[in-house]
Every structure is written in structure tokens, then in C-alpha cells.
CSV table of C-alpha atoms in Angstrom, one decimal:
chain,number,residue,atom,x,y,z
E,7,MET,CA,0.0,0.0,0.0
E,8,GLY,CA,2.9,2.4,0.7
E,9,SER,CA,4.5,4.8,-1.8
E,10,SER,CA,8.0,4.6,-3.2
E,11,PRO,CA,10.7,6.0,-0.9
E,12,SER,CA,11.4,9.7,-1.2
E,13,ASN,CA,14.8,11.3,-1.1
E,14,ARG,CA,16.5,14.4,0.3
E,15,LEU,CA,16.5,16.1,-3.1
E,16,GLN,CA,12.8,15.7,-3.4
E,17,HIS,CA,12.3,17.1,0.1
E,18,PHE,CA,14.5,20.1,-0.7
E,19,HIS,CA,12.6,20.9,-3.9
E,20,PHE,CA,9.2,20.5,-2.1
E,21,GLN,CA,10.2,22.6,0.9
E,22,SER,CA,11.9,25.3,-1.3
E,23,SER,CA,8.6,25.7,-3.2
E,24,TYR,CA,6.8,27.2,-0.2
E,25,GLY,CA,8.1,30.7,-0.8
E,26,ARG,CA,7.4,30.6,-4.5
E,27,VAL,CA,3.8,29.7,-4.2
E,28,ARG,CA,3.2,31.7,-1.0
E,29,VAL,CA,1.8,28.8,1.0
E,30,LEU,CA,2.9,28.0,4.5
E,31,PRO,CA,3.3,24.4,5.6
E,32,ALA,CA,0.7,25.0,8.3
E,33,HIS,CA,-1.9,25.7,5.6
E,34,VAL,CA,-1.4,22.5,3.7
E,35,LEU,CA,-3.8,19.7,4.5
E,36,VAL,CA,-2.7,16.4,3.1
E,37,HIS,CA,-5.4,13.8,2.4
E,38,GLY,CA,-4.5,10.2,3.2
E,39,SER,CA,-5.1,7.1,1.0
E,40,TYR,CA,-8.7,6.0,0.6
E,41,LEU,CA,-7.5,2.4,0.8
E,42,MET,CA,-6.7,2.5,4.5
E,43,ASN,CA,-9.2,1.1,7.0
E,44,LEU,CA,-8.0,1.6,10.6
E,45,GLY,CA,-11.4,0.3,11.8
E,46,ASN,CA,-11.0,-3.2,10.2
E,47,PRO,CA,-11.3,-5.9,12.9
E,48,ASP,CA,-9.0,-8.2,10.9
E,49,ASP,CA,-5.6,-7.7,12.6
E,50,GLU,CA,-3.5,-8.4,9.5
E,51,LYS,CA,-5.5,-6.0,7.3
E,52,ARG,CA,-5.7,-3.3,9.9
E,53,GLU,CA,-1.9,-3.5,10.4
E,54,LYS,CA,-1.3,-3.1,6.7
E,55,SER,CA,-3.5,0.0,6.8
E,56,TYR,CA,-1.7,1.3,9.9
E,57,GLU,CA,1.7,0.9,8.1
E,58,CYS,CA,0.4,2.9,5.2
E,59,PHE,CA,-1.1,5.5,7.6
E,60,LEU,CA,2.2,5.8,9.5
E,61,ASP,CA,4.3,6.0,6.3
E,62,GLU,CA,2.2,8.8,5.0
E,63,ILE,CA,2.3,10.7,8.3
E,64,GLN,CA,6.1,10.3,8.5
E,65,ARG,CA,6.4,11.7,4.9
E,66,CYS,CA,4.4,14.7,5.9
E,67,GLU,CA,6.7,15.4,8.8
E,68,GLN,CA,9.8,15.0,6.6
E,69,LEU,CA,8.4,17.6,4.3
E,70,GLY,CA,7.6,20.0,7.2
E,71,LEU,CA,3.9,19.7,6.9
E,72,GLU,CA,1.7,19.9,10.0
E,73,LEU,CA,-1.7,18.5,9.0
E,74,TYR,CA,-2.8,15.0,7.8
E,75,ASN,CA,-6.4,14.3,7.0
E,76,PHE,CA,-8.0,10.8,6.6
E,77,HIS,CA,-11.2,8.9,6.6
E,78,PRO,CA,-11.5,6.7,9.7
E,79,GLY,CA,-12.7,3.5,8.1
E,80,SER,CA,-15.4,0.8,8.4
E,81,THR,CA,-16.5,-2.2,10.5
E,82,VAL,CA,-16.6,-4.1,7.2
E,83,GLY,CA,-19.7,-5.7,8.7
E,84,GLN,CA,-17.5,-7.9,11.0
E,85,THR,CA,-17.7,-6.0,14.3
E,86,THR,CA,-19.5,-3.3,16.2
E,87,LYS,CA,-19.0,0.4,15.5
E,88,GLU,CA,-17.8,0.8,19.1
E,89,HIS,CA,-15.1,-1.8,18.5
E,90,SER,CA,-14.0,-0.1,15.2
E,91,ILE,CA,-13.9,3.3,16.9
E,92,ALA,CA,-11.6,1.9,19.6
E,93,LEU,CA,-9.3,0.3,16.9
E,94,ILE,CA,-9.1,3.6,15.0
E,95,ALA,CA,-8.2,5.5,18.2
E,96,GLU,CA,-5.6,2.9,19.0
E,97,CYS,CA,-3.9,3.4,15.6
E,98,ILE,CA,-3.9,7.2,16.1
E,99,ASN,CA,-2.3,6.8,19.5
E,100,ARG,CA,0.4,4.5,18.0
E,101,ALA,CA,1.0,7.0,15.2
E,102,HIS,CA,1.3,9.9,17.7
E,103,LYS,CA,3.9,7.9,19.6
E,104,ALA,CA,5.9,7.2,16.4
E,105,THR,CA,5.9,10.8,15.2
E,106,ALA,CA,6.8,14.2,16.6
E,107,ASN,CA,4.2,16.8,16.0
E,108,LEU,CA,1.8,16.3,13.1
E,109,THR,CA,-1.9,16.9,13.7
E,110,ILE,CA,-4.1,14.1,12.5
E,111,VAL,CA,-7.4,15.4,11.2
E,112,ILE,CA,-10.4,13.0,11.0
E,113,GLU,CA,-12.7,13.6,8.1
E,114,ASN,CA,-16.4,12.7,8.4
E,115,MET,CA,-17.9,10.1,6.0
E,116,ALA,CA,-21.2,9.9,4.1
E,117,SER,CA,-23.6,7.7,5.9
E,118,ALA,CA,-23.5,4.2,4.5
E,119,GLY,CA,-23.9,1.0,6.3
E,120,ASN,CA,-20.7,0.1,8.2
E,121,VAL,CA,-18.8,3.3,7.7
E,122,ILE,CA,-17.4,5.1,10.8
E,123,GLY,CA,-17.6,8.8,10.9
E,124,SER,CA,-21.0,9.6,9.5
E,125,GLU,CA,-22.2,10.6,13.0
E,126,PHE,CA,-20.6,13.3,15.1
E,127,SER,CA,-20.9,10.9,18.1
E,128,GLU,CA,-18.6,8.4,16.2
E,129,LEU,CA,-16.0,11.2,15.6
E,130,ARG,CA,-16.3,12.1,19.3
E,131,GLY,CA,-15.8,8.5,20.3
E,132,ILE,CA,-12.5,8.4,18.4
E,133,ILE,CA,-11.3,11.7,19.8
E,134,ASP,CA,-12.3,10.7,23.4
E,135,ARG,CA,-10.0,7.7,23.1
E,136,VAL,CA,-7.0,9.7,21.6
E,137,GLU,CA,-4.4,10.3,24.3
E,138,ASN,CA,-2.9,13.5,22.8
E,139,LYS,CA,-5.9,15.7,22.1
E,140,ASP,CA,-3.6,18.6,20.9
E,141,ARG,CA,-2.7,16.5,17.9
E,142,VAL,CA,-6.1,15.5,16.6
E,143,GLY,CA,-8.8,17.5,14.9
E,144,VAL,CA,-12.0,17.0,12.8
E,145,ILE,CA,-13.0,18.3,9.4
E,146,CYS,CA,-16.5,18.0,8.2
E,147,THR,CA,-16.6,18.4,4.4
E,148,GLN,CA,-20.2,17.3,4.1
E,149,LEU,CA,-21.4,20.5,5.8
E,150,GLY,CA,-18.7,22.7,4.1
E,151,MET,CA,-16.6,23.1,7.3
E,152,ILE,CA,-13.1,23.2,5.9
E,153,SER,CA,-11.1,24.4,8.8
E,154,PRO,CA,-9.6,22.0,11.4
E,155,ARG,CA,-11.0,22.8,14.8
E,156,LYS,CA,-9.8,22.4,18.4
E,157,ARG,CA,-12.0,20.6,20.9
E,158,ASP,CA,-13.5,24.0,22.0
E,159,GLY,CA,-14.6,24.8,18.5
E,160,THR,CA,-12.0,27.5,17.7
E,161,ARG,CA,-9.9,27.3,14.6
E,162,ARG,CA,-6.7,25.4,14.9
E,163,TYR,CA,-5.0,27.8,12.4
E,164,PRO,CA,-6.1,31.4,11.7
E,165,SER,CA,-8.1,32.0,8.5
E,166,THR,CA,-6.0,33.2,5.6
E,167,THR,CA,-8.9,35.1,4.0
E,168,THR,CA,-9.7,38.7,4.6
């Protein structure tokens, strides 16, 4: 599932482009692979998803980026939503321990069967289980909310529009 290895020259070119395009790393929100499912109750499949998740987060950190967005996953009809929510939070906690400072942003999902994240209570269930709340946020694209928010509802990063 992972991407090919990147190198220092690629990192340099990417990081040197910030000034040319007038975009700060704090304003770049990377979207994770749609193939990951951190809520899968199958240990082997979930571990493959976690490895991809961690690889992508580590690449973001290497590039100086601060935000990583992903869809939480699904029960695949094999477990309860509560169990999948716990599995997703466990993966986020593992990733936080393996990385330095990147904020993981959980994106909501359209309501469909076994999907996790179509209800705010499911997103809250994940966040409640995340140990480092300073490094987790939520984005709700279904309602047009495109700014990561802190637990108290304030913007994580100031708006760049005037």
C-alpha cells in the first residue's frame, strides 16, 4: 500500500517551493489514502492499513507539513462500530507515539452501512480515546466546514482570507 521511498533532493525541492507559491506548511492539508481502514477488525488487514497511515504521516513530517487528513474506516460488517472506533483511536495513538508533532485530522464520511464517521458521536468516540488531544482534529466536508477545529470549536489555524 505504501508509496515509493522519497529522497532528500525531493524534500528540498518541495520545501523550497513554499516561498514561490506563498503557501505556509501549516496551511497544507494532506489527504490520506482512501484504501486504508483503521477500523477493520482483521488484525493483519488493519496492520497493513496502519503501516500505510504511519508511512504517509512520516512523509508529511519529513516535508515539514503539520496536518494530515484521513477517513477513519469501516467495520466491514464484521464487528460493532464501538469496537472499530476503539481500533481507530488505538492506531492514532500509535502514530502519535511514532511521530513528533503532526496533527491528525479525522474527516467525516457519508452515511453508508458500516462506515465510521458519519455521525458526530462516532468522531467524538474516536477523539475521546485519543491520548494527545492537541494532535487531533476534525474536518466536516459534508457541511462545508473546511477548517480543522480544536475541541473547544475554535480554529486550529487562523483564517488566511480577509
